Tab-separated table of C-alpha atoms in Angstrom:
chain	number	residue	atom	x	y	z
A	505	UNK	CA	-30.345	29.759	-2.132
A	506	UNK	CA	-32.042	26.250	-2.040
A	507	UNK	CA	-30.884	24.529	0.879
A	508	UNK	CA	-30.345	21.161	-0.724
A	509	UNK	CA	-28.215	22.481	-3.038
A	510	UNK	CA	-26.032	24.250	-0.546
A	511	UNK	CA	-25.656	21.203	1.541
A	512	UNK	CA	-24.511	19.245	-2.121
A	513	UNK	CA	-21.858	22.175	-2.719
A	514	UNK	CA	-20.631	21.822	1.069
A	515	UNK	CA	-20.244	18.330	0.803
A	516	UNK	CA	-18.512	18.251	-2.570
A	517	UNK	CA	-16.265	21.227	-1.664
A	518	UNK	CA	-15.270	19.012	1.679
A	519	UNK	CA	-14.836	16.025	-0.479
A	520	UNK	CA	-12.672	17.851	-2.971
A	521	UNK	CA	-10.583	19.489	0.158
A	522	UNK	CA	-10.131	15.744	1.684
A	523	UNK	CA	-8.749	14.019	-1.581
A	524	UNK	CA	-6.001	12.001	-1.299
A	525	UNK	CA	-5.842	12.239	2.357
A	526	UNK	CA	-5.725	9.501	4.937
A	527	UNK	CA	-6.257	9.408	8.631
A	528	UNK	CA	-5.452	6.421	11.043
A	529	UNK	CA	-5.395	5.814	14.547
A	530	UNK	CA	-3.662	2.569	16.091
A	531	UNK	CA	-4.309	1.788	19.833
A	532	UNK	CA	-2.774	-1.133	21.967
A	533	UNK	CA	-3.387	-1.620	25.253
A	534	UNK	CA	-5.310	-0.028	28.214
A	535	UNK	CA	-4.425	3.331	29.456
A	536	UNK	CA	-6.735	3.519	32.578
A	537	UNK	CA	-3.432	3.079	34.576
A	538	UNK	CA	-2.438	6.400	33.269
A	539	UNK	CA	-5.179	8.104	34.884
A	540	UNK	CA	-5.704	5.973	38.056
A	541	UNK	CA	-5.951	7.585	41.438
A	542	UNK	CA	-3.889	5.481	43.388
A	543	UNK	CA	-2.782	5.267	46.984
A	544	UNK	CA	-0.613	2.595	47.272
A	545	UNK	CA	1.751	2.367	50.326
A	546	UNK	CA	5.069	0.343	49.960
A	547	UNK	CA	5.218	-2.813	52.388
A	548	UNK	CA	1.340	-2.902	52.869
A	549	UNK	CA	-0.373	-2.758	49.528
A	550	UNK	CA	-0.487	-6.197	48.193
A	551	UNK	CA	-0.237	-7.688	44.706
A	552	UNK	CA	-4.015	-8.586	44.739
A	553	UNK	CA	-4.888	-5.092	45.664
A	554	UNK	CA	-3.205	-3.955	42.612
A	555	UNK	CA	-4.457	-6.397	40.094
A	556	UNK	CA	-7.745	-5.495	41.589
A	557	UNK	CA	-7.467	-2.012	40.777
A	558	UNK	CA	-5.736	-2.140	37.343
A	559	UNK	CA	-6.900	-5.857	36.212
A	560	UNK	CA	-4.257	-8.252	35.277
A	561	UNK	CA	-0.969	-6.890	33.892
A	562	UNK	CA	0.241	-7.276	30.294
A	563	UNK	CA	3.627	-8.716	31.224
A	564	UNK	CA	4.593	-10.558	34.395
A	565	UNK	CA	8.455	-10.796	35.527
A	566	UNK	CA	9.881	-12.978	38.224
A	567	UNK	CA	13.314	-13.176	39.236
A	568	UNK	CA	15.343	-13.453	42.829
A	569	UNK	CA	11.880	-13.593	44.889
A	570	UNK	CA	10.909	-10.419	42.878
A	571	UNK	CA	7.404	-9.880	41.284
A	572	UNK	CA	7.200	-7.358	38.794
A	573	UNK	CA	4.138	-6.427	36.896
A	574	UNK	CA	4.112	-4.248	33.806
A	575	UNK	CA	1.221	-2.256	32.145
A	576	UNK	CA	1.684	-0.925	28.806
A	577	UNK	CA	-0.081	1.193	26.480
A	578	UNK	CA	0.514	2.815	22.994
A	579	UNK	CA	-1.656	5.132	20.701
A	580	UNK	CA	-0.297	6.053	17.121
A	581	UNK	CA	-2.192	9.086	15.054
A	582	UNK	CA	-0.955	9.331	11.593
A	583	UNK	CA	-2.542	11.814	9.085
A	584	UNK	CA	-1.147	11.756	5.299
A	585	UNK	CA	-1.526	13.460	2.045
A	586	UNK	CA	-0.221	11.937	-0.942
A	587	UNK	CA	-1.028	13.241	-4.628
A	588	UNK	CA	-0.143	10.726	-7.285
A	589	UNK	CA	-0.308	11.170	-11.309
A	590	UNK	CA	1.768	8.456	-12.601
A	591	UNK	CA	4.493	9.169	-10.134
A	592	UNK	CA	4.352	10.281	-6.639
A	593	UNK	CA	4.052	14.398	-7.001
A	594	UNK	CA	3.561	15.421	-3.283
A	595	UNK	CA	3.288	13.443	-0.057
A	596	UNK	CA	3.158	14.924	3.665
A	597	UNK	CA	2.814	12.647	6.745
A	598	UNK	CA	2.298	13.366	10.146
A	599	UNK	CA	2.443	11.169	13.099
A	600	UNK	CA	2.011	11.437	16.792
A	601	UNK	CA	2.380	8.849	19.627
A	602	UNK	CA	1.646	8.473	23.202
A	603	UNK	CA	3.651	5.843	24.964
A	604	UNK	CA	2.858	4.870	28.842
A	605	UNK	CA	3.998	2.343	31.070
A	606	UNK	CA	3.783	1.290	34.499
A	607	UNK	CA	5.914	-1.061	36.464
A	608	UNK	CA	4.898	-2.381	39.857
A	609	UNK	CA	7.660	-4.071	41.865
A	610	UNK	CA	6.766	-6.882	44.802
A	611	UNK	CA	8.536	-8.582	47.220
A	612	UNK	CA	8.763	-12.153	48.162
A	613	UNK	CA	5.776	-11.561	50.562
A	614	UNK	CA	3.733	-9.920	47.647
A	615	UNK	CA	3.740	-6.684	49.147
A	616	UNK	CA	4.504	-3.679	47.099
A	617	UNK	CA	8.065	-2.665	46.992
A	618	UNK	CA	7.778	0.083	44.456
A	619	UNK	CA	6.131	1.564	41.085
A	620	UNK	CA	6.886	4.095	38.391
A	621	UNK	CA	4.896	5.347	35.756
A	622	UNK	CA	5.634	7.133	32.569
A	623	UNK	CA	4.001	8.839	29.818
A	624	UNK	CA	5.694	9.975	26.611
A	625	UNK	CA	3.734	11.954	24.099
A	626	UNK	CA	5.640	13.510	20.939
A	627	UNK	CA	5.805	17.283	21.550
A	628	UNK	CA	6.454	17.494	18.142
A	629	UNK	CA	4.819	15.025	15.811
A	630	UNK	CA	6.894	13.484	13.156
A	631	UNK	CA	6.380	15.462	9.642
A	632	UNK	CA	7.936	14.426	6.460
A	633	UNK	CA	7.244	16.293	3.165
A	634	UNK	CA	8.488	15.060	-0.107
A	635	UNK	CA	8.184	16.516	-3.755
A	636	UNK	CA	9.015	15.081	-7.157
B	1088	UNK	CA	14.130	-23.127	-40.938
B	1089	UNK	CA	11.785	-23.773	-38.479
B	1090	UNK	CA	13.805	-25.663	-35.684
B	1091	UNK	CA	16.480	-22.896	-36.685
B	1092	UNK	CA	13.726	-20.073	-35.516
B	1093	UNK	CA	12.544	-22.135	-32.453
B	1094	UNK	CA	16.432	-22.110	-31.585
B	1095	UNK	CA	16.539	-18.426	-31.807
B	1096	UNK	CA	13.444	-17.913	-30.050
B	1097	UNK	CA	14.673	-19.947	-27.065
B	1098	UNK	CA	17.966	-18.296	-27.072
B	1099	UNK	CA	16.376	-14.941	-26.691
B	1100	UNK	CA	13.958	-16.399	-24.282
B	1101	UNK	CA	17.235	-17.438	-22.326
B	1102	UNK	CA	18.743	-13.919	-22.614
B	1103	UNK	CA	15.688	-12.232	-21.755
B	1104	UNK	CA	15.389	-14.713	-18.431
B	1105	UNK	CA	18.880	-14.641	-17.786
B	1106	UNK	CA	18.855	-11.297	-15.482
B	1107	UNK	CA	15.606	-12.615	-14.040
B	1108	UNK	CA	13.251	-10.212	-12.286
B	1109	UNK	CA	15.832	-8.560	-9.797
B	1110	UNK	CA	16.682	-5.929	-12.439
B	1111	UNK	CA	13.349	-5.514	-13.828
B	1112	UNK	CA	11.750	-5.028	-10.182
B	1113	UNK	CA	14.580	-2.909	-9.049
B	1114	UNK	CA	13.900	-0.820	-12.011
B	1115	UNK	CA	10.194	-0.756	-11.335
B	1116	UNK	CA	10.766	0.494	-7.901
B	1117	UNK	CA	13.300	3.227	-8.684
B	1118	UNK	CA	10.887	4.624	-11.208
B	1119	UNK	CA	7.106	4.420	-10.879
B	1120	UNK	CA	7.382	2.276	-7.390
B	1121	UNK	CA	5.903	5.145	-4.995
B	1122	UNK	CA	2.838	5.631	-7.585
B	1123	UNK	CA	2.616	1.925	-8.714
B	1124	UNK	CA	-0.459	-0.098	-7.762
B	1125	UNK	CA	1.687	-2.871	-6.975
B	1126	UNK	CA	3.871	-1.105	-4.597
B	1127	UNK	CA	7.380	-1.885	-4.099
B	1128	UNK	CA	8.023	-4.769	-5.322
B	1129	UNK	CA	11.867	-5.946	-5.351
B	1130	UNK	CA	12.117	-6.842	-1.998
B	1131	UNK	CA	9.275	-9.394	-2.865
B	1132	UNK	CA	10.535	-10.475	-5.899
B	1133	UNK	CA	14.198	-11.638	-4.685
B	1134	UNK	CA	14.026	-11.042	-1.009
B	1135	UNK	CA	14.347	-13.758	1.408
B	1136	UNK	CA	11.913	-15.035	4.592
B	1137	UNK	CA	9.013	-14.774	1.900
B	1138	UNK	CA	5.652	-15.113	3.729
B	1139	UNK	CA	2.140	-13.937	3.153
B	1140	UNK	CA	0.122	-12.311	5.861
B	1141	UNK	CA	-3.502	-10.837	5.478
B	1142	UNK	CA	-2.180	-7.418	4.573
B	1143	UNK	CA	-0.175	-9.130	1.409
B	1144	UNK	CA	3.238	-10.676	0.967
B	1145	UNK	CA	6.277	-9.875	3.073
B	1146	UNK	CA	9.810	-10.374	2.299
B	1147	UNK	CA	13.502	-8.858	3.396
B	1148	UNK	CA	16.220	-8.078	1.503
B	1149	UNK	CA	18.957	-7.439	4.350
B	1150	UNK	CA	22.363	-8.308	2.571
B	1151	UNK	CA	20.834	-9.996	-0.059
B	1152	UNK	CA	22.282	-9.368	-3.519
B	1153	UNK	CA	20.136	-6.704	-5.296
B	1154	UNK	CA	20.523	-8.010	-8.810
B	1155	UNK	CA	19.694	-11.705	-7.913
B	1156	UNK	CA	17.588	-13.057	-10.750
B	1157	UNK	CA	15.496	-15.327	-8.574
B	1158	UNK	CA	14.380	-15.712	-4.963
B	1159	UNK	CA	16.821	-17.866	-3.115
B	1160	UNK	CA	13.489	-19.920	-2.201
B	1161	UNK	CA	11.773	-20.142	-5.429
B	1162	UNK	CA	10.635	-23.792	-4.834
B	1163	UNK	CA	9.648	-23.404	-1.186
B	1164	UNK	CA	7.631	-20.304	-2.304
B	1165	UNK	CA	5.640	-22.197	-5.253
B	1166	UNK	CA	5.919	-25.834	-4.392
B	1167	UNK	CA	5.072	-26.495	-0.814
B	1168	UNK	CA	1.581	-26.957	0.802
B	1169	UNK	CA	2.059	-23.929	2.589
B	1170	UNK	CA	2.097	-21.981	-0.713
B	1171	UNK	CA	-1.978	-22.651	-0.980
B	1172	UNK	CA	-2.132	-21.076	2.550
B	1173	UNK	CA	0.075	-18.119	1.471
B	1174	UNK	CA	-2.247	-17.815	-1.886
B	1175	UNK	CA	-5.573	-17.376	0.290
B	1176	UNK	CA	-3.954	-14.718	2.410
B	1177	UNK	CA	-2.585	-12.809	-0.735
B	1178	UNK	CA	-6.410	-13.279	-2.053
B	1179	UNK	CA	-7.720	-11.616	1.026
B	1180	UNK	CA	-5.342	-8.747	0.955
B	1181	UNK	CA	-6.282	-7.907	-2.567
B	1182	UNK	CA	-9.795	-7.985	-1.624
B	1183	UNK	CA	-9.105	-5.696	1.116
B	1184	UNK	CA	-7.283	-3.339	-1.141
B	1185	UNK	CA	-9.967	-3.047	-3.614
B	1186	UNK	CA	-12.703	-3.002	-1.038
B	1187	UNK	CA	-14.300	0.594	0.341
B	1188	UNK	CA	-14.859	-0.918	3.557
B	1189	UNK	CA	-12.767	-3.236	5.455
B	1190	UNK	CA	-13.388	-4.863	8.912
B	1191	UNK	CA	-11.116	-7.574	10.293
B	1192	UNK	CA	-10.707	-9.515	13.403
B	1193	UNK	CA	-7.583	-11.379	14.074
B	1194	UNK	CA	-7.673	-13.975	17.366
B	1195	UNK	CA	-4.361	-14.744	19.192
B	1196	UNK	CA	-4.672	-17.246	21.825
B	1197	UNK	CA	-8.015	-18.763	22.831
B	1198	UNK	CA	-9.829	-16.632	26.022
B	1199	UNK	CA	-9.680	-18.268	29.291
B	1200	UNK	CA	-13.089	-17.926	30.007
B	1201	UNK	CA	-15.380	-18.585	27.274
B	1202	UNK	CA	-19.002	-17.199	27.032
B	1203	UNK	CA	-21.283	-18.222	29.899
B	1204	UNK	CA	-18.152	-19.613	31.850
B	1205	UNK	CA	-17.301	-18.130	34.881
B	1206	UNK	CA	-14.219	-17.847	36.832
B	1207	UNK	CA	-12.931	-20.713	39.003
B	1208	UNK	CA	-13.787	-20.512	42.641
B	1209	UNK	CA	-11.617	-20.170	45.375
B	1210	UNK	CA	-10.368	-23.700	46.937
B	1211	UNK	CA	-10.220	-24.943	43.247
B	1212	UNK	CA	-7.228	-27.196	42.975
B	1213	UNK	CA	-4.416	-26.016	40.099
B	1214	UNK	CA	-4.689	-29.569	38.462
B	1215	UNK	CA	-8.475	-28.843	38.164
B	1216	UNK	CA	-7.839	-25.342	36.563
B	1217	UNK	CA	-5.488	-26.427	34.304
B	1218	UNK	CA	-7.850	-29.333	33.059
B	1219	UNK	CA	-10.406	-26.667	32.705
B	1220	UNK	CA	-9.016	-23.618	31.257
B	1221	UNK	CA	-5.855	-25.327	29.406
B	1222	UNK	CA	-2.318	-24.261	29.608
B	1223	UNK	CA	-1.522	-20.815	30.841
B	1224	UNK	CA	0.627	-18.290	29.083
B	1225	UNK	CA	2.549	-18.054	32.372
B	1226	UNK	CA	2.779	-19.721	35.434
B	1227	UNK	CA	5.375	-18.704	38.306
B	1228	UNK	CA	5.339	-21.408	40.842
B	1229	UNK	CA	7.000	-19.940	44.280
B	1230	UNK	CA	6.972	-21.444	47.604
B	1231	UNK	CA	4.678	-18.873	49.023
B	1232	UNK	CA	2.489	-19.439	46.377
B	1233	UNK	CA	1.960	-19.812	42.377
B	1234	UNK	CA	0.452	-17.370	39.580
B	1235	UNK	CA	-0.912	-18.047	36.657
B	1236	UNK	CA	-1.609	-15.640	33.679
B	1237	UNK	CA	-3.918	-16.566	31.057
B	1238	UNK	CA	-4.092	-13.754	28.019
B	1239	UNK	CA	-5.543	-13.932	24.590
B	1240	UNK	CA	-5.794	-10.700	21.778
B	1241	UNK	CA	-8.169	-9.542	19.512
B	1242	UNK	CA	-6.959	-7.552	16.935
B	1243	UNK	CA	-9.626	-5.352	15.173
B	1244	UNK	CA	-9.052	-3.198	12.139
B	1245	UNK	CA	-11.676	-1.147	10.514
B	1246	UNK	CA	-11.141	1.175	7.697
B	1247	UNK	CA	-13.219	2.882	5.078
B	1248	UNK	CA	-12.477	4.701	1.728
B	1249	UNK	CA	-14.524	7.384	0.457
B	1250	UNK	CA	-13.918	7.224	-3.085
B	1251	UNK	CA	-11.723	4.896	-5.370
B	1252	UNK	CA	-9.550	2.491	-3.249
B	1253	UNK	CA	-5.777	2.509	-4.449
B	1254	UNK	CA	-5.716	-0.868	-5.730
B	1255	UNK	CA	-9.001	-0.672	-7.505
B	1256	UNK	CA	-7.476	2.695	-9.027
B	1257	UNK	CA	-5.104	0.596	-11.105
B	1258	UNK	CA	-8.076	-0.732	-12.866
B	1259	UNK	CA	-9.627	2.647	-13.644
B	1260	UNK	CA	-7.909	3.880	-16.854
B	1261	UNK	CA	-7.996	7.420	-15.784
B	1262	UNK	CA	-4.739	9.312	-14.783
B	1263	UNK	CA	-4.686	10.480	-11.171
B	1264	UNK	CA	-7.918	8.630	-10.320
B	1265	UNK	CA	-6.253	7.268	-7.236
B	1266	UNK	CA	-6.462	10.816	-5.487
B	1267	UNK	CA	-10.115	10.776	-5.447
B	1268	UNK	CA	-10.354	9.379	-2.134
B	1269	UNK	CA	-10.172	9.671	1.737
B	1270	UNK	CA	-9.240	6.867	3.713
B	1271	UNK	CA	-9.869	6.759	7.539
B	1272	UNK	CA	-8.563	3.636	9.352
B	1273	UNK	CA	-8.759	2.367	13.378
B	1274	UNK	CA	-6.607	-0.318	14.272
B	1275	UNK	CA	-6.990	-1.759	18.186
B	1276	UNK	CA	-5.696	-4.286	20.073
B	1277	UNK	CA	-7.629	-5.604	23.119
B	1278	UNK	CA	-6.339	-8.036	25.463
B	1279	UNK	CA	-8.452	-10.523	27.640
B	1280	UNK	CA	-6.424	-11.401	30.957
B	1281	UNK	CA	-7.221	-13.912	33.606
B	1282	UNK	CA	-5.121	-13.648	37.014
B	1283	UNK	CA	-5.125	-16.798	39.039
B	1284	UNK	CA	-3.478	-16.678	42.545
B	1285	UNK	CA	-3.129	-20.173	44.250
B	1286	UNK	CA	-1.718	-20.799	47.825
B	1287	UNK	CA	1.334	-22.857	48.655
B	1288	UNK	CA	-0.924	-25.937	48.708
B	1289	UNK	CA	-2.026	-25.252	44.886
B	1290	UNK	CA	-5.610	-24.005	45.860
B	1291	UNK	CA	-7.024	-21.005	44.162
B	1292	UNK	CA	-6.867	-17.863	46.322
B	1293	UNK	CA	-8.386	-15.316	44.169
B	1294	UNK	CA	-9.196	-14.666	40.202
B	1295	UNK	CA	-9.070	-11.387	38.772
B	1296	UNK	CA	-10.068	-11.370	35.067
B	1297	UNK	CA	-9.891	-8.162	33.088
B	1298	UNK	CA	-10.127	-6.914	29.383
B	1299	UNK	CA	-9.130	-3.893	27.716
B	1300	UNK	CA	-11.774	-1.572	26.929
B	1301	UNK	CA	-12.614	-0.759	23.258
B	1302	UNK	CA	-12.624	3.002	22.830
B	1303	UNK	CA	-16.000	5.011	22.063
B	1304	UNK	CA	-17.377	3.886	18.819
B	1305	UNK	CA	-15.172	0.700	18.613
């Protein structure tokens, strides 16, 4: 079989299979804090050491002499298939999401008091199917 | 005969205009809305808080009457100088809809450190920093020392179609032509941040700059 014909046929088959498909990815923030290996010690680690390790935070809160740094990260991956013929005949959407947050609190001497990180990942991505 | 015919036409037009666009757009959305190249248009036609972004026009219905004939802010939409700005945004959204490749960048805020400009040196007075970098997004003043945070964002979108973009498909008189496409899109926010620590005398102690990385291929 001619290799060029085979390649063209494969490309056409792929294009036909992927018709009406959409792939998208949204990414907000920096996820480095999720995998950071930190050896912070409450009462000893300073605000500058945290900022030097992870960079400036996304949000800063201050109240009652407590300084709070918030780092955030979000990623959404979406795939969809929508078939139209005058009307929407069939559609299927699937979305998966990863959310990460790190909160670090400091006292009035800018020493670490507490910190906590969360990473939420959709165990079962949202799927929506509709027929007309 | 002519004045009478003109009066009839005027009455017919008035009757046709009486229900306005609310009913027509509601029927459009309920029937061909999901597949229409115009998308769902009822909210835009008679909703409130109408504004246009680079992605297209936006409005909200909320608790508005569904069969309202005209939008409550019709004059503001058409007659204010901002309507020209909205029209440009709408044109941009249309061009993005018919283009096979779209690359868009939106900046929010001004980067504190311009290219070639280094971070302020330790010992610099807060007044000098403000003069050089401008107003920070956040300035927390405490007895033990203050903290300034500068932040700017760059929102980057890149998408491409292989085949027929949906809006372009509306101009192709072949039923189902809009299905002949594959779309891939990527959207990312990148924040450039600068955190400054000052001592109790408002002298700079440390400056820490950072920027969210672009992912591979961005």
